[in-house]
GROMACS .gro file of N, CA and C in nm:
model
  489
    1MET      N    1  14.687   6.666   7.427
    1MET     CA    2  14.631   6.800   7.456
    1MET      C    3  14.575   6.870   7.324
    2THR      N    4  14.451   6.907   7.329
    2THR     CA    5  14.408   6.974   7.209
    2THR      C    6  14.371   7.107   7.230
    3TRP      N    7  14.431   7.194   7.163
    3TRP     CA    8  14.381   7.346   7.169
    3TRP      C    9  14.451   7.409   7.046
    4GLN      N   10  14.409   7.532   7.024
    4GLN     CA   11  14.430   7.612   6.933
    4GLN      C   12  14.446   7.766   6.979
    5GLY      N   13  14.548   7.821   6.971
    5GLY     CA   14  14.542   7.975   7.032
    5GLY      C   15  14.562   8.084   6.889
    6THR      N   16  14.579   8.189   6.941
    6THR     CA   17  14.589   8.295   6.845
    6THR      C   18  14.690   8.381   6.894
    7LEU      N   19  14.794   8.451   6.803
    7LEU     CA   20  14.882   8.543   6.837
    7LEU      C   21  14.815   8.670   6.834
    8LEU      N   22  14.827   8.753   6.919
    8LEU     CA   23  14.753   8.871   6.913
    8LEU      C   24  14.848   9.006   6.921
    9HIS      N   25  14.962   9.003   6.974
    9HIS     CA   26  15.050   9.097   6.965
    9HIS      C   27  15.210   9.058   6.978
   10ILE      N   28  15.280   9.137   6.918
   10ILE     CA   29  15.446   9.112   6.906
   10ILE      C   30  15.500   9.231   6.954
   11HIS      N   31  15.587   9.213   7.061
   11HIS     CA   32  15.659   9.329   7.107
   11HIS      C   33  15.806   9.314   7.121
   12VAL      N   34  15.892   9.400   7.106
   12VAL     CA   35  16.021   9.396   7.120
   12VAL      C   36  16.066   9.534   7.190
   13ALA      N   37  16.215   9.505   7.245
   13ALA     CA   38  16.259   9.643   7.295
   13ALA      C   39  16.397   9.617   7.266
   14PRO      N   40  16.463   9.734   7.229
   14PRO     CA   41  16.614   9.736   7.190
   14PRO      C   42  16.708   9.730   7.279
   15ALA      N   43  16.676   9.737   7.422
   15ALA     CA   44  16.761   9.716   7.535
   15ALA      C   45  16.665   9.711   7.659
   16ALA      N   46  16.741   9.665   7.782
   16ALA     CA   47  16.647   9.678   7.890
   16ALA      C   48  16.598   9.803   7.920
   17SER      N   49  16.486   9.775   7.998
   17SER     CA   50  16.409   9.909   8.040
   17SER      C   51  16.361   9.988   7.933
   18TYR      N   52  16.402   9.980   7.802
   18TYR     CA   53  16.318  10.054   7.696
   18TYR      C   54  16.192  10.015   7.669
   19GLU      N   55  16.110  10.119   7.629
   19GLU     CA   56  15.959  10.098   7.616
   19GLU      C   57  15.929   9.983   7.493
   20MET      N   58  15.858   9.895   7.509
   20MET     CA   59  15.821   9.802   7.411
   20MET      C   60  15.763   9.860   7.294
   21GLU      N   61  15.814   9.800   7.173
   21GLU     CA   62  15.761   9.857   7.049
   21GLU      C   63  15.680   9.758   6.979
   22GLU      N   64  15.558   9.767   6.944
   22GLU     CA   65  15.470   9.664   6.866
   22GLU      C   66  15.510   9.664   6.718
   23LEU      N   67  15.506   9.536   6.686
   23LEU     CA   68  15.543   9.500   6.557
   23LEU      C   69  15.433   9.441   6.486
   24MET      N   70  15.400   9.461   6.357
   24MET     CA   71  15.295   9.394   6.266
   24MET      C   72  15.361   9.277   6.212
   25GLU      N   73  15.496   9.249   6.232
   25GLU     CA   74  15.563   9.141   6.156
   25GLU      C   75  15.700   9.123   6.226
   26ALA      N   76  15.735   8.993   6.264
   26ALA     CA   77  15.859   8.988   6.322
   26ALA      C   78  15.949   8.856   6.265
   27GLN      N   79  16.062   8.876   6.244
   27GLN     CA   80  16.147   8.761   6.193
   27GLN      C   81  16.211   8.707   6.332
   28LEU      N   82  16.184   8.577   6.340
   28LEU     CA   83  16.255   8.494   6.428
   28LEU      C   84  16.362   8.422   6.398
   29VAL      N   85  16.478   8.408   6.448
   29VAL     CA   86  16.598   8.347   6.410
   29VAL      C   87  16.625   8.228   6.515
   30ALA      N   88  16.653   8.112   6.470
   30ALA     CA   89  16.662   7.979   6.559
   30ALA      C   90  16.795   8.021   6.623
   31GLY      N   91  16.792   7.989   6.774
   31GLY     CA   92  16.896   7.986   6.861
   31GLY      C   93  16.950   8.134   6.882
   32ARG      N   94  16.862   8.211   6.842
   32ARG     CA   95  16.903   8.386   6.864
   32ARG      C   96  16.789   8.460   6.923
   33GLY      N   97  16.664   8.462   6.866
   33GLY     CA   98  16.557   8.551   6.910
   33GLY      C   99  16.494   8.620   6.804
   34ILE      N  100  16.408   8.738   6.851
   34ILE     CA  101  16.340   8.823   6.741
   34ILE      C  102  16.436   8.916   6.712
   35VAL      N  103  16.454   8.919   6.576
   35VAL     CA  104  16.527   9.054   6.520
   35VAL      C  105  16.478   9.174   6.576
   36GLY      N  106  16.571   9.231   6.640
   36GLY     CA  107  16.555   9.385   6.696
   36GLY      C  108  16.523   9.370   6.855
   37ASP      N  109  16.500   9.270   6.903
   37ASP     CA  110  16.480   9.267   7.041
   37ASP      C  111  16.601   9.250   7.120
   38ARG      N  112  16.610   9.300   7.254
   38ARG     CA  113  16.705   9.316   7.353
   38ARG      C  114  16.786   9.198   7.379
   39TYR      N  115  16.719   9.062   7.376
   39TYR     CA  116  16.791   8.936   7.384
   39TYR      C  117  16.853   8.888   7.258
   40TYR      N  118  16.794   8.927   7.143
   40TYR     CA  119  16.857   8.899   7.002
   40TYR      C  120  16.982   8.977   7.021
   41LEU      N  121  16.991   9.115   7.059
   41LEU     CA  122  17.099   9.206   7.042
   41LEU      C  123  17.196   9.180   7.169
   42GLY      N  124  17.149   9.102   7.268
   42GLY     CA  125  17.249   9.090   7.378
   42GLY      C  126  17.239   9.208   7.475
   43THR      N  127  17.134   9.293   7.471
   43THR     CA  128  17.139   9.403   7.559
   43THR      C  129  17.014   9.375   7.667
   44GLY      N  130  16.957   9.284   7.672
   44GLY     CA  131  16.857   9.249   7.787
   44GLY      C  132  16.900   9.222   7.933
   45THR      N  133  16.845   9.261   8.024
   45THR     CA  134  16.895   9.256   8.159
   45THR      C  135  16.945   9.120   8.191
   46TYR      N  136  16.887   9.007   8.159
   46TYR     CA  137  16.949   8.874   8.169
   46TYR      C  138  17.039   8.836   8.063
   47SER      N  139  17.078   8.900   7.971
   47SER     CA  140  17.159   8.857   7.845
   47SER      C  141  17.286   8.791   7.895
   48PRO      N  142  17.344   8.830   7.994
   48PRO     CA  143  17.471   8.773   8.029
   48PRO      C  144  17.463   8.652   8.113
   49LYS      N  145  17.337   8.606   8.160
   49LYS     CA  146  17.331   8.486   8.224
   49LYS      C  147  17.270   8.383   8.136
   50PRO      N  148  17.324   8.271   8.127
   50PRO     CA  149  17.263   8.164   8.030
   50PRO      C  150  17.151   8.113   8.059
   51ASP      N  151  17.042   8.110   7.973
   51ASP     CA  152  16.909   8.080   7.984
   51ASP      C  153  16.837   8.081   7.857
   52VAL      N  154  16.730   8.006   7.853
   52VAL     CA  155  16.651   8.017   7.723
   52VAL      C  156  16.551   8.147   7.732
   53ARG      N  157  16.596   8.260   7.649
   53ARG     CA  158  16.478   8.382   7.661
   53ARG      C  159  16.480   8.431   7.510
   54GLU      N  160  16.478   8.329   7.403
   54GLU     CA  161  16.468   8.378   7.267
   54GLU      C  162  16.348   8.459   7.248
   55VAL      N  163  16.270   8.389   7.290
   55VAL     CA  164  16.099   8.449   7.277
   55VAL      C  165  16.031   8.398   7.410
   56THR      N  166  15.945   8.523   7.441
   56THR     CA  167  15.863   8.512   7.578
   56THR      C  168  15.733   8.527   7.545
   57LEU      N  169  15.642   8.442   7.594
   57LEU     CA  170  15.499   8.468   7.577
   57LEU      C  171  15.414   8.491   7.705
   58ILE      N  172  15.315   8.542   7.671
   58ILE     CA  173  15.205   8.573   7.812
   58ILE      C  174  15.071   8.534   7.748
   59GLU      N  175  14.981   8.501   7.824
   59GLU     CA  176  14.845   8.489   7.809
   59GLU      C  177  14.784   8.606   7.805
   60VAL      N  178  14.684   8.645   7.728
   60VAL     CA  179  14.593   8.780   7.750
   60VAL      C  180  14.498   8.756   7.861
   61GLU      N  181  14.468   8.624   7.872
   61GLU     CA  182  14.371   8.582   7.982
   61GLU      C  183  14.425   8.635   8.130
   62VAL      N  184  14.568   8.625   8.134
   62VAL     CA  185  14.636   8.684   8.285
   62VAL      C  186  14.598   8.825   8.272
   63LEU      N  187  14.611   8.915   8.166
   63LEU     CA  188  14.610   9.054   8.180
   63LEU      C  189  14.472   9.059   8.214
   64GLU      N  190  14.347   8.997   8.160
   64GLU     CA  191  14.231   9.017   8.170
   64GLU      C  192  14.183   8.985   8.330
   65ALA      N  193  14.231   8.880   8.371
   65ALA     CA  194  14.199   8.843   8.505
   65ALA      C  195  14.261   8.958   8.612
   66MET      N  196  14.380   9.004   8.579
   66MET     CA  197  14.444   9.100   8.669
   66MET      C  198  14.348   9.237   8.688
   67ALA      N  199  14.294   9.266   8.552
   67ALA     CA  200  14.227   9.391   8.546
   67ALA      C  201  14.095   9.371   8.637
   68GLN      N  202  14.040   9.233   8.665
   68GLN     CA  203  13.911   9.216   8.726
   68GLN      C  204  13.955   9.199   8.864
   69GLY      N  205  14.087   9.190   8.904
   69GLY     CA  206  14.124   9.177   9.059
   69GLY      C  207  14.154   9.026   9.086
   70GLU      N  208  14.177   8.958   8.976
   70GLU     CA  209  14.186   8.800   9.015
   70GLU      C  210  14.346   8.780   9.010
   71PRO      N  211  14.432   8.704   9.079
   71PRO     CA  212  14.372   8.643   9.202
   71PRO      C  213  14.348   8.771   9.310
   72LYS      N  214  14.273   8.709   9.420
   72LYS     CA  215  14.201   8.796   9.515
   72LYS      C  216  14.305   8.825   9.594
   73ILE      N  217  14.413   8.923   9.567
   73ILE     CA  218  14.514   8.973   9.653
   73ILE      C  219  14.458   9.104   9.709
   74PRO      N  220  14.438   9.114   9.836
   74PRO     CA  221  14.386   9.244   9.892
   74PRO      C  222  14.433   9.372   9.828
   75GLY      N  223  14.335   9.444   9.797
   75GLY     CA  224  14.351   9.567   9.703
   75GLY      C  225  14.438   9.568   9.600
   76PHE      N  226  14.465   9.450   9.533
   76PHE     CA  227  14.517   9.452   9.405
   76PHE      C  228  14.450   9.438   9.284
   77LYS      N  229  14.474   9.516   9.191
   77LYS     CA  230  14.398   9.517   9.071
   77LYS      C  231  14.488   9.594   8.977
   78ALA      N  232  14.517   9.544   8.863
   78ALA     CA  233  14.593   9.608   8.757
   78ALA      C  234  14.570   9.594   8.625
   79VAL      N  235  14.575   9.696   8.541
   79VAL     CA  236  14.528   9.709   8.390
   79VAL      C  237  14.672   9.729   8.314
   80LEU      N  238  14.700   9.612   8.241
   80LEU     CA  239  14.834   9.627   8.192
   80LEU      C  240  14.801   9.611   8.035
   81ALA      N  241  14.854   9.696   7.953
   81ALA     CA  242  14.837   9.694   7.828
   81ALA      C  243  14.934   9.586   7.772
   82PRO      N  244  14.926   9.528   7.643
   82PRO     CA  245  15.000   9.437   7.593
   82PRO      C  246  15.167   9.470   7.580
   83GLU      N  247  15.175   9.614   7.575
   83GLU     CA  248  15.339   9.655   7.560
   83GLU      C  249  15.364   9.672   7.712
   84ASP      N  250  15.317   9.662   7.817
   84ASP     CA  251  15.333   9.663   7.957
   84ASP      C  252  15.410   9.553   8.027
   85HIS      N  253  15.372   9.435   7.992
   85HIS     CA  254  15.419   9.335   8.057
   85HIS      C  255  15.540   9.267   8.007
   86ARG      N  256  15.626   9.318   7.934
   86ARG     CA  257  15.754   9.299   7.886
   86ARG      C  258  15.787   9.164   7.818
   87ARG      N  259  15.684   9.088   7.792
   87ARG     CA  260  15.705   8.959   7.721
   87ARG      C  261  15.694   9.003   7.578
   88ASN      N  262  15.750   8.915   7.480
   88ASN     CA  263  15.739   8.939   7.322
   88ASN      C  264  15.603   8.913   7.276
   89LEU      N  265  15.553   8.791   7.319
   89LEU     CA  266  15.433   8.768   7.231
   89LEU      C  267  15.308   8.760   7.330
   90THR      N  268  15.194   8.815   7.280
   90THR     CA  269  15.062   8.799   7.379
   90THR      C  270  14.966   8.702   7.286
   91ALA      N  271  14.936   8.602   7.363
   91ALA     CA  272  14.853   8.496   7.307
   91ALA      C  273  14.707   8.491   7.365
   92ARG      N  274  14.605   8.434   7.300
   92ARG     CA  275  14.494   8.397   7.351
   92ARG      C  276  14.457   8.250   7.330
   93GLY      N  277  14.403   8.165   7.436
   93GLY     CA  278  14.379   8.049   7.419
   93GLY      C  279  14.510   7.932   7.416
   94VAL      N  280  14.599   7.963   7.479
   94VAL     CA  281  14.727   7.897   7.476
   94VAL      C  282  14.759   7.863   7.613
   95PRO      N  283  14.752   7.726   7.651
   95PRO     CA  284  14.763   7.694   7.772
   95PRO      C  285  14.919   7.688   7.823
   96LEU      N  286  14.994   7.807   7.853
   96LEU     CA  287  15.141   7.815   7.865
   96LEU      C  288  15.185   7.735   7.972
   97GLY      N  289  15.104   7.730   8.096
   97GLY     CA  290  15.161   7.641   8.191
   97GLY      C  291  15.166   7.484   8.184
   98HIS      N  292  15.130   7.453   8.081
   98HIS     CA  293  15.124   7.309   8.037
   98HIS      C  294  15.204   7.274   7.927
   99LEU      N  295  15.280   7.371   7.891
   99LEU     CA  296  15.353   7.332   7.758
   99LEU      C  297  15.507   7.336   7.780
  100VAL      N  298  15.557   7.350   7.886
  100VAL     CA  299  15.702   7.313   7.936
  100VAL      C  300  15.756   7.192   7.871
  101GLY      N  301  15.877   7.182   7.804
  101GLY     CA  302  15.903   7.073   7.727
  101GLY      C  303  15.839   7.037   7.590
  102LYS      N  304  15.757   7.107   7.559
  102LYS     CA  305  15.671   7.093   7.425
  102LYS      C  306  15.699   7.172   7.312
  103ARG      N  307  15.653   7.141   7.211
  103ARG     CA  308  15.694   7.239   7.093
  103ARG      C  309  15.565   7.299   7.046
  104LEU      N  310  15.562   7.404   6.989
  104LEU     CA  311  15.435   7.484   6.932
  104LEU      C  312  15.473   7.554   6.798
  105ARG      N  313  15.387   7.563   6.718
  105ARG     CA  314  15.410   7.649   6.571
  105ARG      C  315  15.323   7.758   6.596
  106ILE      N  316  15.386   7.874   6.544
  106ILE     CA  317  15.343   8.003   6.519
  106ILE      C  318  15.381   8.032   6.407
  107GLY      N  319  15.296   8.077   6.291
  107GLY     CA  320  15.328   8.121   6.168
  107GLY      C  321  15.436   8.016   6.094
  108GLU      N  322  15.553   8.079   6.059
  108GLU     CA  323  15.641   7.977   5.991
  108GLU      C  324  15.726   7.916   6.092
  109THR      N  325  15.723   7.939   6.207
  109THR     CA  326  15.824   7.913   6.322
  109THR      C  327  15.787   7.801   6.388
  110VAL      N  328  15.872   7.742   6.479
  110VAL     CA  329  15.860   7.630   6.560
  110VAL      C  330  15.930   7.673   6.697
  111LEU      N  331  15.862   7.682   6.813
  111LEU     CA  332  15.933   7.716   6.934
  111LEU      C  333  15.923   7.572   7.026
  112ARG      N  334  16.022   7.579   7.119
  112ARG     CA  335  16.019   7.470   7.208
  112ARG      C  336  16.013   7.529   7.347
  113ALA      N  337  15.898   7.512   7.436
  113ALA     CA  338  15.896   7.589   7.560
  113ALA      C  339  15.985   7.511   7.637
  114ALA      N  340  16.069   7.611   7.692
  114ALA     CA  341  16.160   7.587   7.788
  114ALA      C  342  16.147   7.582   7.959
  115ARG      N  343  16.088   7.690   7.997
  115ARG     CA  344  16.043   7.714   8.134
  115ARG      C  345  15.947   7.821   8.146
  116MET      N  346  15.889   7.817   8.269
  116MET     CA  347  15.805   7.915   8.294
  116MET      C  348  15.884   8.045   8.334
  117ASN      N  349  15.837   8.154   8.296
  117ASN     CA  350  15.902   8.293   8.343
  117ASN      C  351  15.860   8.315   8.471
  118PHE      N  352  15.977   8.386   8.552
  118PHE     CA  353  15.936   8.425   8.669
  118PHE      C  354  15.959   8.585   8.676
  119PRO      N  355  15.847   8.645   8.740
  119PRO     CA  356  15.848   8.792   8.714
  119PRO      C  357  15.964   8.841   8.819
  120CYS      N  358  16.011   8.973   8.778
  120CYS     CA  359  16.096   9.042   8.866
  120CYS      C  360  16.035   9.163   8.938
  121LYS      N  361  16.098   9.182   9.046
  121LYS     CA  362  16.047   9.298   9.121
  121LYS      C  363  16.051   9.459   9.042
  122TYR      N  364  16.162   9.451   8.946
  122TYR     CA  365  16.185   9.576   8.883
  122TYR      C  366  16.059   9.615   8.789
  123ILE      N  367  15.976   9.520   8.750
  123ILE     CA  368  15.855   9.564   8.683
  123ILE      C  369  15.754   9.667   8.748
  124GLU      N  370  15.763   9.620   8.900
  124GLU     CA  371  15.681   9.732   8.965
  124GLU      C  372  15.745   9.875   8.961
  125GLN      N  373  15.863   9.896   8.965
  125GLN     CA  374  15.926  10.019   8.970
  125GLN      C  375  15.900  10.073   8.818
  126LEU      N  376  15.917   9.994   8.721
  126LEU     CA  377  15.939  10.040   8.595
  126LEU      C  378  15.786  10.098   8.552
  127LEU      N  379  15.675  10.032   8.597
  127LEU     CA  380  15.537  10.071   8.564
  127LEU      C  381  15.483  10.152   8.670
  128GLY      N  382  15.533  10.143   8.808
  128GLY     CA  383  15.468  10.225   8.910
  128GLY      C  384  15.329  10.153   8.942
  129ILE      N  385  15.331  10.011   8.959
  129ILE     CA  386  15.224   9.947   9.006
  129ILE      C  387  15.262   9.858   9.121
  130PRO      N  388  15.240   9.892   9.251
  130PRO     CA  389  15.272   9.833   9.358
  130PRO      C  390  15.189   9.696   9.347
  131GLY      N  391  15.236   9.575   9.397
  131GLY     CA  392  15.171   9.461   9.403
  131GLY      C  393  15.177   9.367   9.271
  132LEU      N  394  15.235   9.434   9.152
  132LEU     CA  395  15.214   9.362   9.024
  132LEU      C  396  15.329   9.232   9.041
  133TYR      N  397  15.430   9.236   9.108
  133TYR     CA  398  15.515   9.128   9.122
  133TYR      C  399  15.438   8.996   9.175
  134GLU      N  400  15.354   9.026   9.279
  134GLU     CA  401  15.284   8.924   9.321
  134GLU      C  402  15.169   8.882   9.235
  135GLY      N  403  15.111   8.974   9.171
  135GLY     CA  404  15.004   8.957   9.087
  135GLY      C  405  15.050   8.878   8.953
  136LEU      N  406  15.173   8.880   8.909
  136LEU     CA  407  15.220   8.787   8.802
  136LEU      C  408  15.287   8.652   8.852
  137LEU      N  409  15.299   8.637   8.995
  137LEU     CA  410  15.366   8.514   9.037
  137LEU      C  411  15.300   8.383   8.979
  138ASN      N  412  15.362   8.287   8.907
  138ASN     CA  413  15.291   8.166   8.846
  138ASN      C  414  15.224   8.199   8.722
  139ARG      N  415  15.230   8.300   8.685
  139ARG     CA  416  15.148   8.332   8.553
  139ARG      C  417  15.214   8.445   8.467
  140SER      N  418  15.360   8.442   8.478
  140SER     CA  419  15.433   8.562   8.416
  140SER      C  420  15.470   8.538   8.287
  141GLY      N  421  15.429   8.418   8.229
  141GLY     CA  422  15.459   8.376   8.082
  141GLY      C  423  15.568   8.255   8.077
  142LEU      N  424  15.591   8.259   7.964
  142LEU     CA  425  15.682   8.115   7.917
  142LEU      C  426  15.795   8.154   7.824
  143ASN      N  427  15.907   8.094   7.868
  143ASN     CA  428  16.034   8.124   7.795
  143ASN      C  429  16.069   8.029   7.681
  144CYS      N  430  16.076   8.044   7.557
  144CYS     CA  431  16.100   7.949   7.470
  144CYS      C  432  16.221   7.983   7.375
  145ALA      N  433  16.268   7.846   7.335
  145ALA     CA  434  16.380   7.850   7.248
  145ALA      C  435  16.297   7.851   7.098
  146ILE      N  436  16.389   7.907   6.991
  146ILE     CA  437  16.335   7.901   6.858
  146ILE      C  438  16.408   7.787   6.800
  147GLU      N  439  16.336   7.676   6.747
  147GLU     CA  440  16.393   7.557   6.674
  147GLU      C  441  16.383   7.591   6.513
  148VAL      N  442  16.278   7.645   6.468
  148VAL     CA  443  16.271   7.687   6.329
  148VAL      C  444  16.232   7.825   6.321
  149GLY      N  445  16.323   7.907   6.262
  149GLY     CA  446  16.305   8.040   6.245
  149GLY      C  447  16.207   8.080   6.140
  150GLY      N  448  16.161   8.202   6.120
  150GLY     CA  449  16.069   8.227   6.011
  150GLY      C  450  16.008   8.367   6.052
  151VAL      N  451  15.890   8.381   5.991
  151VAL     CA  452  15.808   8.520   6.001
  151VAL      C  453  15.672   8.487   6.080
  152ILE      N  454  15.645   8.564   6.162
  152ILE     CA  455  15.515   8.563   6.237
  152ILE      C  456  15.442   8.689   6.231
  153ARG      N  457  15.328   8.697   6.265
  153ARG     CA  458  15.232   8.815   6.243
  153ARG      C  459  15.109   8.805   6.325
  154PRO      N  460  15.068   8.903   6.407
  154PRO     CA  461  14.943   8.903   6.459
  154PRO      C  462  14.845   8.830   6.388
  155GLY      N  463  14.747   8.748   6.466
  155GLY     CA  464  14.659   8.675   6.386
  155GLY      C  465  14.696   8.524   6.348
  156ASP      N  466  14.809   8.511   6.350
  156ASP     CA  467  14.872   8.377   6.331
  156ASP      C  468  14.817   8.273   6.429
  157PRO      N  469  14.777   8.160   6.372
  157PRO     CA  470  14.722   8.060   6.485
  157PRO      C  471  14.843   7.991   6.539
  158ILE      N  472  14.829   7.954   6.673
  158ILE     CA  473  14.935   7.886   6.744
  158ILE      C  474  14.885   7.757   6.772
  159LEU      N  475  14.967   7.660   6.723
  159LEU     CA  476  14.924   7.512   6.729
  159LEU      C  477  15.024   7.432   6.808
  160PRO      N  478  14.977   7.314   6.882
  160PRO     CA  479  15.069   7.221   6.962
  160PRO      C  480  15.119   7.132   6.829
  161ILE      N  481  15.236   7.107   6.860
  161ILE     CA  482  15.310   6.998   6.779
  161ILE      C  483  15.314   6.870   6.848
  162ASP      N  484  15.355   6.890   6.977
  162ASP     CA  485  15.356   6.743   7.065
  162ASP      C  486  15.246   6.740   7.125
  163GLY      N  487  15.188   6.625   7.124
  163GLY     CA  488  15.041   6.598   7.170
  163GLY      C  489  15.038   6.587   7.324
   0.00000   0.00000   0.00000
């Protein structure tokens, strides 16, 4: 698989349900998460449940498709800003659905793609967008573990490590 993506946005929130804050630089810590994020701090909704949530990614292409009304869910169209989707990293040109079990490099870091993210119904209440849960099914992002920590910044290339 040959591709190259770009990191567009970095967001963190200090606790569950807090607004996401955009960062121009982030420190990722192996085995822990993004410094300042709810899962790094243990204050995320799913923090008590063991799973890989050190870093979450979503494709900007998903946001663009939803803004155009894709998939064709009757009457559903949603415009989500990068801070709305509740994932840490927004990327362009990264085939997230094909990366489970593979590793990727962003800036100084190496991530291992652990599993696809599943949307929760709470996002509809939080953002006041009925139908958002269904609109995000099967394209709600990717949960990753941090194997090598370091600094990342918007504009960093995202590259596959495993072929």
